[in-house]
PDB file of C-alpha atoms in Angstrom:
ATOM      1  CA  MET A   1      63.287 132.058 112.526  1.00 39.00           C
ATOM      2  CA  VAL A   2      66.806 130.659 113.139  1.00 44.00           C
ATOM      3  CA  LYS A   3      69.384 133.220 113.254  1.00 45.00           C
ATOM      4  CA  LEU A   4      72.348 133.305 110.379  1.00 44.00           C
ATOM      5  CA  ARG A   5      75.786 133.658 110.653  1.00 44.00           C
ATOM      6  CA  HIS A   6      76.142 136.527 108.069  1.00 42.00           C
ATOM      7  CA  PRO A   7      72.633 137.986 107.827  1.00 42.00           C
ATOM      8  CA  GLU A   8      73.972 141.077 106.039  1.00 41.00           C
ATOM      9  CA  THR A   9      74.733 138.404 103.099  1.00 48.00           C
ATOM     10  CA  ILE A  10      71.294 136.899 102.806  1.00 61.00           C
ATOM     11  CA  GLY A  11      69.222 137.479  99.601  1.00 85.00           C
ATOM     12  CA  LEU A  12      66.193 135.874  98.239  1.00 91.00           C
ATOM     13  CA  ARG A  13      65.341 136.615  94.830  1.00 93.00           C
ATOM     14  CA  ILE A  14      61.866 135.826  94.172  1.00 94.00           C
ATOM     15  CA  ARG A  15      60.053 136.052  90.534  1.00 95.00           C
ATOM     16  CA  VAL A  16      56.577 135.536  90.665  1.00 95.00           C
ATOM     17  CA  VAL A  17      55.013 133.514  87.648  1.00 93.00           C
ATOM     18  CA  LEU A  18      51.350 133.693  87.179  1.00 87.00           C
ATOM     19  CA  GLY A  19      49.413 132.727  84.265  1.00 79.00           C
ATOM     20  CA  ASP A  20      51.464 133.623  81.158  1.00 74.00           C
ATOM     21  CA  GLY A  21      54.569 134.885  82.451  1.00 87.00           C
ATOM     22  CA  LEU A  22      56.766 136.666  84.863  1.00 91.00           C
ATOM     23  CA  ILE A  23      54.461 139.263  87.036  1.00 93.00           C
ATOM     24  CA  ILE A  24      57.103 140.828  89.273  1.00 96.00           C
ATOM     25  CA  GLY A  25      60.783 140.322  90.081  1.00 95.00           C
ATOM     26  CA  PRO A  26      63.413 142.044  91.786  1.00 93.00           C
ATOM     27  CA  GLY A  27      64.079 144.229  88.607  1.00 93.00           C
ATOM     28  CA  ARG A  28      60.548 145.332  88.096  1.00 96.00           C
ATOM     29  CA  ALA A  29      59.940 145.608  91.692  1.00 96.00           C
ATOM     30  CA  ASP A  30      63.089 148.220  91.903  1.00 95.00           C
ATOM     31  CA  LEU A  31      61.927 150.134  88.845  1.00 96.00           C
ATOM     32  CA  LEU A  32      58.575 150.451  90.661  1.00 97.00           C
ATOM     33  CA  GLU A  33      60.232 151.622  93.872  1.00 97.00           C
ATOM     34  CA  GLY A  34      62.503 154.113  91.975  1.00 96.00           C
ATOM     35  CA  ILE A  35      59.610 155.473  90.140  1.00 96.00           C
ATOM     36  CA  ARG A  36      57.801 155.955  93.623  1.00 96.00           C
ATOM     37  CA  ASP A  37      60.747 157.525  95.137  1.00 96.00           C
ATOM     38  CA  THR A  38      61.908 159.723  92.120  1.00 94.00           C
ATOM     39  CA  GLY A  39      58.906 160.540  90.344  1.00 94.00           C
ATOM     40  CA  SER A  40      60.507 159.612  87.101  1.00 93.00           C
ATOM     41  CA  ILE A  41      61.067 156.676  84.909  1.00 93.00           C
ATOM     42  CA  ALA A  42      64.219 157.764  83.559  1.00 91.00           C
ATOM     43  CA  ALA A  43      65.771 158.700  87.261  1.00 93.00           C
ATOM     44  CA  ALA A  44      64.311 155.125  88.304  1.00 94.00           C
ATOM     45  CA  GLY A  45      66.240 153.473  85.649  1.00 94.00           C
ATOM     46  CA  ARG A  46      69.281 155.516  85.997  1.00 94.00           C
ATOM     47  CA  ARG A  47      69.700 154.536  89.620  1.00 93.00           C
ATOM     48  CA  MET A  48      69.653 150.771  88.410  1.00 93.00           C
ATOM     49  CA  GLY A  49      72.211 151.684  85.826  1.00 94.00           C
ATOM     50  CA  MET A  50      69.441 151.097  83.114  1.00 93.00           C
ATOM     51  CA  SER A  51      69.293 153.074  79.777  1.00 93.00           C
ATOM     52  CA  TYR A  52      66.123 155.425  79.537  1.00 90.00           C
ATOM     53  CA  LYS A  53      65.245 153.372  76.718  1.00 93.00           C
ATOM     54  CA  ARG A  54      65.316 150.025  78.582  1.00 94.00           C
ATOM     55  CA  ALA A  55      63.463 151.645  81.582  1.00 94.00           C
ATOM     56  CA  TRP A  56      60.699 152.831  79.088  1.00 93.00           C
ATOM     57  CA  GLN A  57      60.346 149.327  77.869  1.00 95.00           C
ATOM     58  CA  LEU A  58      60.134 147.717  81.247  1.00 96.00           C
ATOM     59  CA  ALA A  59      57.531 150.354  82.359  1.00 96.00           C
ATOM     60  CA  GLU A  60      55.697 149.482  79.503  1.00 95.00           C
ATOM     61  CA  ALA A  61      55.798 145.818  80.101  1.00 96.00           C
ATOM     62  CA  LEU A  62      54.632 146.547  83.528  1.00 97.00           C
ATOM     63  CA  ASN A  63      51.645 148.324  82.487  1.00 96.00           C
ATOM     64  CA  THR A  64      50.422 145.495  80.292  1.00 95.00           C
ATOM     65  CA  THR A  65      51.100 142.856  82.911  1.00 96.00           C
ATOM     66  CA  PHE A  66      48.048 143.864  85.033  1.00 96.00           C
ATOM     67  CA  HIS A  67      44.547 144.549  84.495  1.00 96.00           C
ATOM     68  CA  ALA A  68      45.061 148.219  84.768  1.00 97.00           C
ATOM     69  CA  PRO A  69      48.083 150.571  84.640  1.00 97.00           C
ATOM     70  CA  VAL A  70      50.584 150.365  87.416  1.00 98.00           C
ATOM     71  CA  ILE A  71      52.388 153.596  86.317  1.00 97.00           C
ATOM     72  CA  ILE A  72      51.271 156.594  84.968  1.00 95.00           C
ATOM     73  CA  ALA A  73      53.848 158.996  82.902  1.00 88.00           C
ATOM     74  CA  ALA A  74      53.892 162.059  80.516  1.00 78.00           C
ATOM     75  CA  LYS A  75      56.565 161.293  78.179  1.00 65.00           C
ATOM     76  CA  GLY A  76      57.115 165.004  76.765  1.00 61.00           C
ATOM     77  CA  GLY A  77      57.966 168.430  78.020  1.00 53.00           C
ATOM     78  CA  VAL A  78      61.412 170.445  78.755  1.00 52.00           C
ATOM     79  CA  ALA A  79      61.777 168.396  81.998  1.00 54.00           C
ATOM     80  CA  GLY A  80      61.075 164.963  80.306  1.00 61.00           C
ATOM     81  CA  GLY A  81      57.580 164.544  82.018  1.00 71.00           C
ATOM     82  CA  GLY A  82      57.135 162.913  85.318  1.00 91.00           C
ATOM     83  CA  ALA A  83      55.977 159.607  86.651  1.00 94.00           C
ATOM     84  CA  HIS A  84      54.043 158.129  89.527  1.00 95.00           C
ATOM     85  CA  LEU A  85      52.471 154.868  90.494  1.00 97.00           C
ATOM     86  CA  THR A  86      48.774 154.240  90.368  1.00 97.00           C
ATOM     87  CA  PRO A  87      47.125 152.947  93.434  1.00 98.00           C
ATOM     88  CA  LEU A  88      47.346 149.511  91.780  1.00 98.00           C
ATOM     89  CA  GLY A  89      51.084 149.995  91.359  1.00 98.00           C
ATOM     90  CA  ASP A  90      51.514 150.594  94.887  1.00 98.00           C
ATOM     91  CA  GLN A  91      49.518 147.544  95.943  1.00 98.00           C
ATOM     92  CA  VAL A  92      51.562 145.535  93.591  1.00 98.00           C
ATOM     93  CA  LEU A  93      55.072 146.968  94.932  1.00 98.00           C
ATOM     94  CA  ASP A  94      54.073 146.478  98.484  1.00 97.00           C
ATOM     95  CA  ALA A  95      52.419 142.863  98.094  1.00 97.00           C
ATOM     96  CA  TYR A  96      55.876 141.878  96.426  1.00 97.00           C
ATOM     97  CA  ARG A  97      57.729 143.477  99.306  1.00 96.00           C
ATOM     98  CA  THR A  98      55.742 141.596 101.756  1.00 96.00           C
ATOM     99  CA  LEU A  99      56.066 138.212 100.022  1.00 96.00           C
ATOM    100  CA  VAL A 100      60.153 138.513 100.076  1.00 95.00           C
ATOM    101  CA  ARG A 101      60.065 139.649 103.587  1.00 95.00           C
ATOM    102  CA  THR A 102      57.744 136.781 104.701  1.00 95.00           C
ATOM    103  CA  ALA A 103      59.861 134.057 102.458  1.00 95.00           C
ATOM    104  CA  GLN A 104      62.865 135.513 104.110  1.00 94.00           C
ATOM    105  CA  THR A 105      61.310 135.238 107.820  1.00 94.00           C
ATOM    106  CA  GLU A 106      59.269 131.969 107.551  1.00 95.00           C
ATOM    107  CA  GLY A 107      61.870 130.400 105.403  1.00 95.00           C
ATOM    108  CA  GLY A 108      64.602 131.305 108.147  1.00 94.00           C
ATOM    109  CA  GLY A 109      65.238 127.717 109.009  1.00 95.00           C
ATOM    110  CA  SER A 110      65.836 126.807 105.501  1.00 96.00           C
ATOM    111  CA  LEU A 111      68.308 129.477 104.700  1.00 94.00           C
ATOM    112  CA  ALA A 112      70.169 128.714 107.780  1.00 94.00           C
ATOM    113  CA  THR A 113      70.503 125.320 106.471  1.00 96.00           C
ATOM    114  CA  LEU A 114      71.579 126.367 102.991  1.00 96.00           C
ATOM    115  CA  ASN A 115      74.069 128.693 104.585  1.00 93.00           C
ATOM    116  CA  THR A 116      75.614 126.125 106.771  1.00 95.00           C
ATOM    117  CA  ALA A 117      75.827 123.976 103.603  1.00 96.00           C
ATOM    118  CA  ARG A 118      78.029 126.554 102.188  1.00 94.00           C
ATOM    119  CA  THR A 119      80.119 127.550 105.039  1.00 92.00           C
ATOM    120  CA  GLY A 120      80.246 124.094 106.557  1.00 92.00           C
ATOM    121  CA  PRO A 121      79.447 123.611 110.282  1.00 86.00           C
TER     122      PRO A 121
ATOM    123  CA  MET B   1      46.373 131.173 103.254  1.00 40.00           C
ATOM    124  CA  VAL B   2      44.276 132.744 100.765  1.00 44.00           C
ATOM    125  CA  LYS B   3      42.850 130.598  98.034  1.00 45.00           C
ATOM    126  CA  LEU B   4      43.914 131.740  94.841  1.00 44.00           C
ATOM    127  CA  ARG B   5      41.773 131.478  91.760  1.00 43.00           C
ATOM    128  CA  HIS B   6      43.994 129.439  89.782  1.00 41.00           C
ATOM    129  CA  PRO B   7      46.121 127.740  91.904  1.00 42.00           C
ATOM    130  CA  GLU B   8      47.535 125.469  89.108  1.00 41.00           C
ATOM    131  CA  THR B   9      49.211 128.686  87.220  1.00 46.00           C
ATOM    132  CA  ILE B  10      50.911 129.747  90.574  1.00 61.00           C
ATOM    133  CA  GLY B  11      54.701 129.806  90.588  1.00 85.00           C
ATOM    134  CA  LEU B  12      57.378 131.253  92.801  1.00 91.00           C
ATOM    135  CA  ARG B  13      60.861 131.179  91.513  1.00 93.00           C
ATOM    136  CA  ILE B  14      63.399 131.521  93.922  1.00 94.00           C
ATOM    137  CA  ARG B  15      67.225 132.011  93.798  1.00 95.00           C
ATOM    138  CA  VAL B  16      68.866 132.280  97.040  1.00 95.00           C
ATOM    139  CA  VAL B  17      72.014 134.173  96.990  1.00 93.00           C
ATOM    140  CA  LEU B  18      74.498 133.978 100.052  1.00 87.00           C
ATOM    141  CA  GLY B  19      77.708 135.383 100.286  1.00 79.00           C
ATOM    142  CA  ASP B  20      79.548 135.441  96.870  1.00 74.00           C
ATOM    143  CA  GLY B  21      76.847 134.644  94.719  1.00 87.00           C
ATOM    144  CA  LEU B  22      73.964 132.092  93.528  1.00 91.00           C
ATOM    145  CA  ILE B  23      73.728 129.233  96.124  1.00 93.00           C
ATOM    146  CA  ILE B  24      70.385 127.404  94.505  1.00 96.00           C
ATOM    147  CA  GLY B  25      67.621 128.284  92.356  1.00 95.00           C
ATOM    148  CA  PRO B  26      65.232 126.441  90.340  1.00 93.00           C
ATOM    149  CA  GLY B  27      67.629 124.810  87.697  1.00 93.00           C
ATOM    150  CA  ARG B  28      70.155 123.632  90.177  1.00 96.00           C
ATOM    151  CA  ALA B  29      67.320 122.127  92.236  1.00 96.00           C
ATOM    152  CA  ASP B  30      66.001 120.524  89.483  1.00 95.00           C
ATOM    153  CA  LEU B  31      69.294 118.875  88.593  1.00 96.00           C
ATOM    154  CA  LEU B  32      69.729 117.840  91.769  1.00 97.00           C
ATOM    155  CA  GLU B  33      66.327 116.273  91.925  1.00 97.00           C
ATOM    156  CA  GLY B  34      66.944 114.642  88.540  1.00 96.00           C
ATOM    157  CA  ILE B  35      70.242 112.952  89.791  1.00 96.00           C
ATOM    158  CA  ARG B  36      68.406 111.881  92.837  1.00 96.00           C
ATOM    159  CA  ASP B  37      65.577 110.241  90.763  1.00 96.00           C
ATOM    160  CA  THR B  38      67.529 108.698  87.732  1.00 94.00           C
ATOM    161  CA  GLY B  39      70.826 108.013  89.073  1.00 94.00           C
ATOM    162  CA  SER B  40      72.622 109.852  86.287  1.00 93.00           C
ATOM    163  CA  ILE B  41      73.938 113.702  85.692  1.00 93.00           C
ATOM    164  CA  ALA B  42      73.436 112.949  81.831  1.00 91.00           C
ATOM    165  CA  ALA B  43      69.788 111.660  82.186  1.00 93.00           C
ATOM    166  CA  ALA B  44      68.774 114.642  84.861  1.00 94.00           C
ATOM    167  CA  GLY B  45      70.131 116.746  82.170  1.00 94.00           C
ATOM    168  CA  ARG B  46      67.884 115.374  79.387  1.00 94.00           C
ATOM    169  CA  ARG B  47      64.765 115.412  81.274  1.00 93.00           C
ATOM    170  CA  MET B  48      65.502 119.369  81.668  1.00 93.00           C
ATOM    171  CA  GLY B  49      66.153 119.662  78.099  1.00 94.00           C
ATOM    172  CA  MET B  50      69.871 120.147  78.755  1.00 93.00           C
ATOM    173  CA  SER B  51      73.047 119.145  76.875  1.00 93.00           C
ATOM    174  CA  TYR B  52      75.429 116.468  78.689  1.00 90.00           C
ATOM    175  CA  LYS B  53      78.142 119.302  78.847  1.00 93.00           C
ATOM    176  CA  ARG B  54      75.738 121.713  80.550  1.00 95.00           C
ATOM    177  CA  ALA B  55      74.767 119.407  82.714  1.00 94.00           C
ATOM    178  CA  TRP B  56      78.214 118.180  84.057  1.00 93.00           C
ATOM    179  CA  GLN B  57      79.223 122.102  84.033  1.00 95.00           C
ATOM    180  CA  LEU B  58      76.145 122.502  86.427  1.00 96.00           C
ATOM    181  CA  ALA B  59      76.946 119.508  88.521  1.00 96.00           C
ATOM    182  CA  GLU B  60      80.850 120.801  88.676  1.00 95.00           C
ATOM    183  CA  ALA B  61      79.336 124.334  89.498  1.00 96.00           C
ATOM    184  CA  LEU B  62      76.997 122.820  92.431  1.00 97.00           C
ATOM    185  CA  ASN B  63      79.879 120.559  93.843  1.00 96.00           C
ATOM    186  CA  THR B  64      82.292 123.771  94.448  1.00 95.00           C
ATOM    187  CA  THR B  65      79.369 126.150  95.714  1.00 96.00           C
ATOM    188  CA  PHE B  66      79.194 124.274  99.219  1.00 96.00           C
ATOM    189  CA  HIS B  67      81.412 123.392 101.752  1.00 96.00           C
ATOM    190  CA  ALA B  68      81.706 119.727 100.429  1.00 97.00           C
ATOM    191  CA  PRO B  69      80.462 117.893  97.420  1.00 97.00           C
ATOM    192  CA  VAL B  70      76.813 117.458  96.981  1.00 98.00           C
ATOM    193  CA  ILE B  71      77.242 114.980  93.842  1.00 97.00           C
ATOM    194  CA  ILE B  72      79.179 112.009  93.473  1.00 95.00           C
ATOM    195  CA  ALA B  73      79.745 111.032  89.868  1.00 89.00           C
ATOM    196  CA  ALA B  74      81.531 108.341  88.134  1.00 78.00           C
ATOM    197  CA  LYS B  75      82.411 109.696  84.675  1.00 65.00           C
ATOM    198  CA  GLY B  76      83.607 106.777  82.523  1.00 61.00           C
ATOM    199  CA  GLY B  77      82.620 102.888  81.692  1.00 53.00           C
ATOM    200  CA  VAL B  78      80.394 101.868  78.983  1.00 53.00           C
ATOM    201  CA  ALA B  79      77.271 102.735  80.731  1.00 54.00           C
ATOM    202  CA  GLY B  80      78.604 106.270  81.128  1.00 61.00           C
ATOM    203  CA  GLY B  81      79.041 106.136  84.811  1.00 71.00           C
ATOM    204  CA  GLY B  82      76.242 106.797  87.440  1.00 91.00           C
ATOM    205  CA  ALA B  83      75.752 109.637  89.728  1.00 94.00           C
ATOM    206  CA  HIS B  84      74.066 110.124  93.182  1.00 95.00           C
ATOM    207  CA  LEU B  85      73.653 112.909  96.007  1.00 97.00           C
ATOM    208  CA  THR B  86      75.711 113.267  99.147  1.00 97.00           C
ATOM    209  CA  PRO B  87      73.709 113.509 102.177  1.00 98.00           C
ATOM    210  CA  LEU B  88      74.782 117.264 102.084  1.00 98.00           C
ATOM    211  CA  GLY B  89      73.160 117.416  98.659  1.00 98.00           C
ATOM    212  CA  ASP B  90      70.163 115.727 100.211  1.00 98.00           C
ATOM    213  CA  GLN B  91      69.759 118.273 102.611  1.00 98.00           C
ATOM    214  CA  VAL B  92      70.641 121.270 100.151  1.00 98.00           C
ATOM    215  CA  LEU B  93      67.735 119.989  97.919  1.00 98.00           C
ATOM    216  CA  ASP B  94      65.276 119.404 100.711  1.00 97.00           C
ATOM    217  CA  ALA B  95      65.971 122.879 102.320  1.00 97.00           C
ATOM    218  CA  TYR B  96      65.336 124.745  99.111  1.00 97.00           C
ATOM    219  CA  ARG B  97      62.150 123.015  98.468  1.00 96.00           C
ATOM    220  CA  THR B  98      61.056 123.494 101.904  1.00 96.00           C
ATOM    221  CA  LEU B  99      61.796 127.347 101.459  1.00 96.00           C
ATOM    222  CA  VAL B 100      59.874 127.324  98.480  1.00 95.00           C
ATOM    223  CA  ARG B 101      56.784 125.778  99.772  1.00 95.00           C
ATOM    224  CA  THR B 102      56.835 127.801 102.955  1.00 95.00           C
ATOM    225  CA  ALA B 103      56.677 131.069 100.749  1.00 95.00           C
ATOM    226  CA  GLN B 104      54.225 129.968  98.831  1.00 94.00           C
ATOM    227  CA  THR B 105      52.186 129.105 101.685  1.00 94.00           C
ATOM    228  CA  GLU B 106      53.114 131.980 103.940  1.00 95.00           C
ATOM    229  CA  GLY B 107      52.794 134.254 101.220  1.00 95.00           C
ATOM    230  CA  GLY B 108      49.563 133.148 100.114  1.00 94.00           C
ATOM    231  CA  GLY B 109      47.762 136.602 101.054  1.00 95.00           C
ATOM    232  CA  SER B 110      50.475 138.317  98.996  1.00 96.00           C
ATOM    233  CA  LEU B 111      50.225 136.114  96.016  1.00 94.00           C
ATOM    234  CA  ALA B 112      46.437 136.336  95.839  1.00 94.00           C
ATOM    235  CA  THR B 113      46.966 140.102  95.795  1.00 96.00           C
ATOM    236  CA  LEU B 114      49.083 139.937  93.013  1.00 96.00           C
ATOM    237  CA  ASN B 115      47.026 137.461  91.216  1.00 93.00           C
ATOM    238  CA  THR B 116      43.803 139.724  91.395  1.00 94.00           C
ATOM    239  CA  ALA B 117      46.047 142.625  90.381  1.00 96.00           C
ATOM    240  CA  ARG B 118      46.884 140.535  87.192  1.00 94.00           C
ATOM    241  CA  THR B 119      43.120 139.247  86.162  1.00 92.00           C
ATOM    242  CA  GLY B 120      41.309 142.065  87.953  1.00 92.00           C
ATOM    243  CA  PRO B 121      38.604 141.662  90.823  1.00 86.00           C
TER     244      PRO B 121
END
């Protein structure tokens, strides 16, 4: 991997499109990670600056994307219920993070070229 | 690389964000490729279902993204002028295509996991 001049500014935003449409991208991955970290869909959404409604819609979209649910949620209760990832959800999130990391590492030469094209030699 | 069940349906859409913002993504790459193939910004845009105005705007955005122009265009004339990529433009397009191909190949295991999560084992 070629070393970049400003590694802190590098970002690859990867959307995985398989079959009918989007499977997972940066937003969906962040929501899954937020649910894993906070145990709550609402809290995961807040962390991303997302409304309660939008976070729930995204969670529902995620749950119909795969062959089985990736998020288990309890909607009711005084505390607003809790949520957690299923083993499949963990697997999806981990595979996506690995994919991005791999692309960033193995694509280091291409990224260095693009960065130099930006800044000048 | 793990073999996927439906390789024809695989797609990685990668946006490269460096420094201030988007450097290149699928749309910008397709426009560059279209200009390289057709010798015209308008024709490149048409091929993508993009209006003449939008194609020109995107070409102008591309030209201010890098340290030097990536597209040289002649606007006037009866034939509507022509356009071509600069050597820097060729380099940017090639680096991006290589990055996507590398991510797809080296990330094959992760992609296979995501595809199985979608279809079921």
